[in-house]
Amino acid sequence: MLRLLKNCALETARTLGLFSIVAHSRWRQQRLLILCYHGISLKDEHEWNGLYITPAFFRKRMETLARLRYRVLPLDAALRALREGSLPPKAVSITFDDGFHDFHRLGFPILREFGFPAAVYQTTYYCDHPFPLFNLVLSYLFWCGRDRRLDGAAYGVPGIFDLSREQVRRGAVDAFRDFGRRQRLSPAQKDALAARVAAELGVDYDEILRLRMLQLMNAGQISEIAAAGIDVQLHTHRHRSPLDEEAFIREIRDNRQWLSARTVAQLIHFCYPSGLYRTEFPPWLRAEQVVSATTCERGIADRWRDPLLLPRLLDSTVVTDVDFEAWLAGVSAFLPHRRA
Ligand SMILES: [Zn+2]
């Protein structure tokens, strides 16, 4: 109901020309909207996980940027201009988190079609392992088998899981993940375990592998997009932010070392894995020569905020078309909104 009211109010504001006034204002010119995307569906991932969108949805967003003449800038240049106060009007940057194969297969060609630059925050450990990410594929499999019950005992995992309930599915992912950790399973062993689960749940695991669903890009793909102008940046090696300084710094260094052999840009931009950050992190990042870091907090970036705590708009199907336009214009920055 509230959402409907908000959309009606936004439609009215747009009709009255308010979006255009704010979009061309001096206020907006001092700000950068950083868009955040994760995955683009190779099959039906968007029905399972709200972080996934369809290729058609992504294309529609790019069309909106082009039609309304937003200035899509490379992240590095945009952040520099933001700091110096020299942004052009209507500045936007596009970022993708994690660096999945679906970016290479679907996102990258669409960006190219529009001539838009983008940054990919690449987590790297699994780039050397041609398997779907264990936690994600389990979550996906349990969702596919949501009309079933799964007895964990067959896999050495305690518990019988009623997969019709979302909370139980989440608990099952945790239980399998903990089991994998306890047993110190290798990526290949985890993959074999996921394949067994898929077989029991009647899911075509070969198709998941063939489409390379939920897999990160490999080294060749990352070199290819980097050479074609995609700015590949830091996202930790193992997609985690340890609270211990030494371990945290190791994540940055391992990530940077892996990427520096395969990419061209200076590796100085970072995105907090899962958007989680603590006050200790910015000084640790600064000491590692990282100059910007993005969160998943909803907002439009300005130069008065710590560049190591930049907000973004996590764009997804819950962001309506008019809401998206309101964010582009800057109007949404004035409205109350839920934390992402
Ligand atoms: Zn991530």
Short mmCIF file of C-alpha atoms and ligand atoms in Angstrom, two decimals:
data_model
loop_
_atom_site.label_atom_id
_atom_site.label_comp_id
_atom_site.label_asym_id
_atom_site.label_seq_id
_atom_site.Cartn_x
_atom_site.Cartn_y
_atom_site.Cartn_z
CA MET A 1 0.00 0.00 0.00
CA LEU A 2 2.75 2.42 1.05
CA ARG A 3 4.73 1.43 -2.00
CA LEU A 4 1.72 2.14 -4.21
CA LEU A 5 1.27 5.57 -2.63
CA LYS A 6 4.95 6.31 -3.05
CA ASN A 7 4.82 5.31 -6.71
CA CYS A 8 1.74 7.48 -7.30
CA ALA A 9 3.49 10.44 -5.68
CA LEU A 10 6.58 9.83 -7.81
CA GLU A 11 4.53 9.55 -11.00
CA THR A 12 2.91 12.89 -10.18
CA ALA A 13 6.26 14.51 -9.43
CA ARG A 14 7.64 13.21 -12.72
CA THR A 15 4.60 14.52 -14.66
CA LEU A 16 5.02 17.93 -13.05
CA GLY A 17 8.61 18.06 -14.25
CA LEU A 18 10.15 17.81 -10.79
CA PHE A 19 12.48 14.94 -11.79
CA SER A 20 13.94 17.02 -14.59
CA ILE A 21 14.45 20.06 -12.34
CA VAL A 22 16.31 18.01 -9.70
CA ALA A 23 18.27 16.06 -12.34
CA HIS A 24 19.64 19.29 -13.82
CA SER A 25 20.23 21.01 -10.49
CA ARG A 26 23.58 22.12 -9.08
CA TRP A 27 22.78 19.85 -6.12
CA ARG A 28 22.59 16.75 -8.34
CA GLN A 29 25.74 17.76 -10.23
CA GLN A 30 27.68 17.46 -7.00
CA ARG A 31 26.54 13.89 -6.62
CA LEU A 32 27.16 10.51 -8.22
CA LEU A 33 24.62 7.72 -8.36
CA ILE A 34 26.44 4.39 -8.21
CA LEU A 35 24.27 1.54 -9.44
CA CYS A 36 24.86 -1.91 -7.98
CA TYR A 37 24.04 -5.19 -9.72
CA HIS A 38 24.88 -8.79 -8.87
CA GLY A 39 23.63 -11.45 -11.23
CA ILE A 40 21.77 -11.69 -14.51
CA SER A 41 19.75 -14.88 -14.93
CA LEU A 42 21.05 -17.57 -17.26
CA LYS A 43 17.89 -19.56 -16.49
CA ASP A 44 15.44 -18.81 -13.67
CA GLU A 45 17.75 -17.45 -10.94
CA HIS A 46 15.69 -14.24 -10.63
CA GLU A 47 12.73 -16.31 -9.41
CA TRP A 48 14.90 -17.79 -6.68
CA ASN A 49 17.02 -14.84 -5.51
CA GLY A 50 16.17 -11.13 -5.45
CA LEU A 51 19.76 -10.21 -6.35
CA TYR A 52 19.20 -11.65 -9.83
CA ILE A 53 17.50 -9.83 -12.68
CA THR A 54 16.64 -10.97 -16.19
CA PRO A 55 18.67 -9.80 -19.21
CA ALA A 56 15.52 -7.99 -20.43
CA PHE A 57 15.26 -6.11 -17.14
CA PHE A 58 18.92 -5.06 -17.30
CA ARG A 59 18.53 -3.96 -20.90
CA LYS A 60 15.47 -1.88 -19.97
CA ARG A 61 17.52 -0.10 -17.29
CA MET A 62 20.30 0.67 -19.77
CA GLU A 63 17.68 1.96 -22.20
CA THR A 64 16.37 4.29 -19.48
CA LEU A 65 19.88 5.66 -18.87
CA ALA A 66 20.35 6.26 -22.59
CA ARG A 67 16.87 7.69 -23.23
CA LEU A 68 17.12 10.17 -20.35
CA ARG A 69 20.68 11.06 -21.32
CA TYR A 70 22.41 10.18 -18.08
CA ARG A 71 26.19 10.40 -18.19
CA VAL A 72 27.49 6.92 -17.42
CA LEU A 73 31.10 7.38 -16.31
CA PRO A 74 33.91 4.94 -15.50
CA LEU A 75 34.01 4.50 -11.72
CA ASP A 76 37.57 5.76 -11.24
CA ALA A 77 37.07 8.95 -13.27
CA ALA A 78 33.67 9.57 -11.70
CA LEU A 79 35.01 9.27 -8.16
CA ARG A 80 37.89 11.58 -8.95
CA ALA A 81 35.51 14.16 -10.43
CA LEU A 82 33.20 13.75 -7.44
CA ARG A 83 36.10 14.57 -5.11
CA GLU A 84 37.21 17.55 -7.20
CA GLY A 85 33.68 18.86 -7.71
CA SER A 86 33.99 18.55 -11.49
CA LEU A 87 31.27 15.99 -12.31
CA PRO A 88 29.15 16.62 -15.40
CA PRO A 89 25.39 16.88 -14.87
CA LYS A 90 23.45 13.62 -14.32
CA ALA A 91 26.46 11.44 -13.49
CA VAL A 92 26.00 7.70 -12.94
CA SER A 93 28.40 4.78 -12.54
CA ILE A 94 27.56 1.11 -12.96
CA THR A 95 29.04 -1.58 -10.72
CA PHE A 96 28.65 -5.35 -10.60
CA ASP A 97 29.49 -7.34 -7.48
CA ASP A 98 31.25 -10.71 -7.38
CA GLY A 99 32.07 -11.15 -11.08
CA PHE A 100 29.91 -14.08 -12.13
CA HIS A 101 30.07 -15.86 -15.45
CA ASP A 102 26.63 -14.41 -16.25
CA PHE A 103 28.21 -10.95 -16.32
CA HIS A 104 30.54 -12.07 -19.10
CA ARG A 105 27.79 -13.93 -20.94
CA LEU A 106 24.94 -11.38 -20.61
CA GLY A 107 25.83 -8.14 -18.81
CA PHE A 108 29.00 -7.31 -20.71
CA PRO A 109 27.46 -7.57 -24.22
CA ILE A 110 24.51 -5.37 -23.20
CA LEU A 111 26.86 -2.75 -21.72
CA ARG A 112 28.90 -2.83 -24.92
CA GLU A 113 25.80 -2.34 -27.02
CA PHE A 114 25.08 0.90 -25.15
CA GLY A 115 28.74 1.91 -24.93
CA PHE A 116 28.52 2.13 -21.13
CA PRO A 117 31.55 1.57 -18.91
CA ALA A 118 31.26 -0.49 -15.72
CA ALA A 119 33.31 -1.72 -12.80
CA VAL A 120 33.24 -5.32 -11.59
CA TYR A 121 34.16 -6.01 -7.98
CA GLN A 122 35.73 -9.40 -8.42
CA THR A 123 36.11 -12.00 -5.71
CA THR A 124 38.78 -14.42 -6.90
CA TYR A 125 39.26 -17.68 -4.98
CA TYR A 126 36.63 -19.59 -6.96
CA CYS A 127 37.86 -18.18 -10.30
CA ASP A 128 40.36 -21.04 -10.33
CA HIS A 129 37.66 -23.66 -9.67
CA PRO A 130 35.11 -24.34 -12.42
CA PHE A 131 32.24 -25.08 -10.05
CA PRO A 132 29.14 -23.22 -8.90
CA LEU A 133 29.62 -21.46 -5.55
CA PHE A 134 28.70 -24.07 -2.95
CA ASN A 135 26.40 -21.96 -0.72
CA LEU A 136 24.61 -20.47 -3.68
CA VAL A 137 24.07 -23.68 -5.58
CA LEU A 138 22.75 -25.40 -2.44
CA SER A 139 20.33 -22.54 -1.89
CA TYR A 140 19.25 -22.78 -5.52
CA LEU A 141 18.87 -26.59 -5.39
CA PHE A 142 16.83 -26.45 -2.17
CA TRP A 143 14.59 -23.85 -3.83
CA CYS A 144 14.17 -26.08 -6.90
CA GLY A 145 13.21 -28.94 -4.59
CA ARG A 146 10.87 -26.84 -2.47
CA ASP A 147 8.06 -29.40 -2.66
CA ARG A 148 10.26 -32.00 -0.93
CA ARG A 149 11.83 -33.08 2.30
CA LEU A 150 15.54 -33.78 2.46
CA ASP A 151 17.14 -36.13 4.98
CA GLY A 152 20.58 -34.71 5.76
CA ALA A 153 21.72 -38.01 7.30
CA ALA A 154 22.36 -39.42 3.81
CA TYR A 155 25.08 -36.77 3.45
CA GLY A 156 26.39 -36.80 7.02
CA VAL A 157 24.49 -33.62 7.86
CA PRO A 158 22.19 -33.80 10.90
CA GLY A 159 18.54 -32.90 10.37
CA ILE A 160 15.51 -33.54 8.18
CA PHE A 161 14.67 -30.45 6.15
CA ASP A 162 11.20 -29.49 4.95
CA LEU A 163 12.26 -27.52 1.89
CA SER A 164 8.84 -25.91 1.42
CA ARG A 165 9.77 -23.42 4.13
CA GLU A 166 12.20 -20.65 3.24
CA GLN A 167 13.63 -20.47 6.73
CA VAL A 168 14.30 -24.21 6.73
CA ARG A 169 15.99 -23.95 3.34
CA ARG A 170 18.26 -21.28 4.78
CA GLY A 171 19.02 -23.49 7.79
CA ALA A 172 19.80 -26.39 5.45
CA VAL A 173 22.30 -24.25 3.52
CA ASP A 174 24.00 -23.33 6.82
CA ALA A 175 24.07 -26.97 7.95
CA PHE A 176 25.61 -28.19 4.67
CA ARG A 177 28.08 -25.30 4.62
CA ASP A 178 29.18 -26.03 8.20
CA PHE A 179 29.53 -29.71 7.29
CA GLY A 180 31.73 -28.76 4.32
CA ARG A 181 33.90 -26.63 6.56
CA ARG A 182 34.20 -29.26 9.29
CA GLN A 183 35.17 -31.92 6.77
CA ARG A 184 37.49 -29.45 5.00
CA LEU A 185 35.96 -30.40 1.66
CA SER A 186 37.77 -29.17 -1.45
CA PRO A 187 35.82 -27.23 -4.10
CA ALA A 188 35.64 -30.45 -6.18
CA GLN A 189 34.30 -32.45 -3.20
CA LYS A 190 31.70 -29.76 -2.51
CA ASP A 191 30.69 -29.90 -6.14
CA ALA A 192 30.26 -33.68 -5.93
CA LEU A 193 28.11 -33.23 -2.83
CA ALA A 194 25.95 -30.61 -4.58
CA ALA A 195 25.56 -32.97 -7.57
CA ARG A 196 24.28 -35.72 -5.23
CA VAL A 197 21.79 -33.33 -3.65
CA ALA A 198 20.64 -32.26 -7.13
CA ALA A 199 20.13 -35.89 -8.18
CA GLU A 200 18.01 -36.59 -5.09
CA LEU A 201 15.92 -33.45 -5.69
CA GLY A 202 15.44 -34.22 -9.37
CA VAL A 203 17.37 -31.16 -10.60
CA ASP A 204 19.44 -31.35 -13.79
CA TYR A 205 22.92 -30.63 -12.42
CA ASP A 206 24.55 -31.09 -15.81
CA GLU A 207 22.52 -28.17 -17.07
CA ILE A 208 23.70 -26.02 -14.14
CA LEU A 209 27.28 -26.88 -15.08
CA ARG A 210 26.71 -26.46 -18.80
CA LEU A 211 25.19 -23.00 -18.36
CA ARG A 212 27.88 -22.22 -15.75
CA MET A 213 25.20 -20.94 -13.42
CA LEU A 214 26.43 -19.42 -10.14
CA GLN A 215 30.05 -19.68 -11.24
CA LEU A 216 32.56 -16.85 -11.15
CA MET A 217 34.34 -15.78 -14.29
CA ASN A 218 37.58 -17.62 -14.93
CA ALA A 219 40.98 -16.01 -15.50
CA GLY A 220 40.57 -15.87 -19.28
CA GLN A 221 37.21 -14.15 -19.07
CA ILE A 222 38.50 -11.61 -16.55
CA SER A 223 41.50 -10.78 -18.75
CA GLU A 224 39.16 -10.42 -21.70
CA ILE A 225 36.73 -7.98 -20.06
CA ALA A 226 39.61 -6.02 -18.50
CA ALA A 227 41.28 -5.66 -21.90
CA ALA A 228 37.93 -4.49 -23.31
CA GLY A 229 37.73 -1.67 -20.76
CA ILE A 230 35.75 -3.13 -17.87
CA ASP A 231 37.33 -1.89 -14.63
CA VAL A 232 37.90 -5.03 -12.55
CA GLN A 233 38.36 -4.11 -8.88
CA LEU A 234 38.70 -5.53 -5.36
CA HIS A 235 36.11 -7.60 -3.47
CA THR A 236 38.35 -9.83 -1.24
CA HIS A 237 39.80 -13.16 -2.34
CA ARG A 238 37.38 -15.43 -0.44
CA HIS A 239 34.38 -13.10 -0.25
CA ARG A 240 34.70 -12.36 3.43
CA SER A 241 35.69 -9.54 5.76
CA PRO A 242 37.52 -10.98 8.76
CA LEU A 243 37.37 -8.90 11.92
CA ASP A 244 41.04 -9.62 12.50
CA GLU A 245 43.18 -6.94 10.85
CA GLU A 246 45.88 -9.27 9.59
CA ALA A 247 43.37 -11.67 8.05
CA PHE A 248 41.42 -8.77 6.53
CA ILE A 249 44.55 -7.36 4.92
CA ARG A 250 45.49 -10.79 3.63
CA GLU A 251 42.11 -10.93 1.86
CA ILE A 252 42.87 -7.61 0.11
CA ARG A 253 46.42 -8.61 -0.81
CA ASP A 254 45.47 -12.07 -2.13
CA ASN A 255 42.64 -10.54 -4.14
CA ARG A 256 44.93 -7.84 -5.52
CA GLN A 257 47.73 -10.26 -6.34
CA TRP A 258 45.38 -12.57 -8.23
CA LEU A 259 43.86 -9.70 -10.19
CA SER A 260 47.06 -7.76 -10.90
CA ALA A 261 48.37 -10.63 -13.06
CA ARG A 262 45.23 -10.52 -15.23
CA THR A 263 43.97 -6.94 -15.35
CA VAL A 264 45.26 -3.54 -16.34
CA ALA A 265 43.73 -0.90 -14.04
CA GLN A 266 45.20 0.17 -10.72
CA LEU A 267 43.51 -1.92 -8.01
CA ILE A 268 42.38 0.79 -5.61
CA HIS A 269 38.59 0.47 -5.48
CA PHE A 270 36.85 -1.94 -3.16
CA CYS A 271 33.39 -3.21 -2.35
CA TYR A 272 32.55 -4.72 1.05
CA PRO A 273 31.48 -8.37 0.60
CA SER A 274 27.74 -8.67 1.28
CA GLY A 275 27.80 -4.93 1.96
CA LEU A 276 28.89 -5.57 5.55
CA TYR A 277 31.34 -3.11 7.04
CA ARG A 278 32.62 -2.00 10.41
CA THR A 279 34.28 1.20 11.56
CA GLU A 280 37.66 -0.57 11.73
CA PHE A 281 37.70 -1.34 8.00
CA PRO A 282 38.25 2.10 6.36
CA PRO A 283 41.60 2.74 8.11
CA TRP A 284 42.78 -0.78 7.21
CA LEU A 285 41.80 -0.19 3.58
CA ARG A 286 43.45 3.23 3.51
CA ALA A 287 46.71 1.68 4.75
CA GLU A 288 46.48 -0.70 1.75
CA GLN A 289 46.20 2.26 -0.67
CA VAL A 290 42.51 1.63 -1.35
CA VAL A 291 40.91 4.98 -2.20
CA SER A 292 37.22 4.08 -2.44
CA ALA A 293 34.88 1.47 -1.01
CA THR A 294 31.20 0.94 -1.68
CA THR A 295 28.53 -0.46 0.60
CA CYS A 296 25.02 -1.69 -0.19
CA GLU A 297 23.51 1.18 1.76
CA ARG A 298 20.95 3.00 -0.35
CA GLY A 299 21.94 6.49 -1.30
CA ILE A 300 23.58 8.86 -3.74
CA ALA A 301 27.29 9.54 -3.19
CA ASP A 302 28.58 13.01 -2.38
CA ARG A 303 32.07 14.31 -1.63
CA TRP A 304 31.41 15.14 2.00
CA ARG A 305 31.14 11.52 2.97
CA ASP A 306 34.07 9.17 3.63
CA PRO A 307 35.01 7.77 0.16
CA LEU A 308 35.52 4.44 1.91
CA LEU A 309 31.82 4.30 2.82
CA LEU A 310 30.05 5.15 -0.43
CA PRO A 311 26.34 4.34 -0.74
CA ARG A 312 24.82 2.85 -3.89
CA LEU A 313 21.48 1.95 -5.35
CA LEU A 314 21.09 -1.82 -5.30
CA ASP A 315 18.91 -2.08 -8.37
CA SER A 316 16.51 -5.01 -8.57
CA THR A 317 12.96 -5.86 -9.57
CA VAL A 318 11.66 -4.33 -6.32
CA VAL A 319 12.81 -0.93 -7.64
CA THR A 320 9.94 0.16 -9.90
CA ASP A 321 10.60 2.04 -13.15
CA VAL A 322 9.50 5.36 -11.70
CA ASP A 323 11.50 4.74 -8.53
CA PHE A 324 14.57 4.02 -10.67
CA GLU A 325 14.08 7.30 -12.54
CA ALA A 326 13.61 9.08 -9.22
CA TRP A 327 16.95 7.70 -8.04
CA LEU A 328 18.66 8.76 -11.26
CA ALA A 329 17.28 12.27 -10.95
CA GLY A 330 18.22 12.45 -7.27
CA VAL A 331 14.64 12.88 -6.04
CA SER A 332 14.71 9.64 -4.02
CA ALA A 333 17.59 10.94 -1.92
CA PHE A 334 15.03 13.20 -0.22
CA LEU A 335 12.54 10.42 0.51
CA PRO A 336 12.63 8.04 3.46
CA HIS A 337 13.71 4.56 2.35
CA ARG A 338 14.40 1.19 3.80
CA ARG A 339 18.00 0.14 4.31
CA ALA A 340 18.96 -2.38 1.66
ZN ZN B 1 29.76 -9.90 -3.14
#
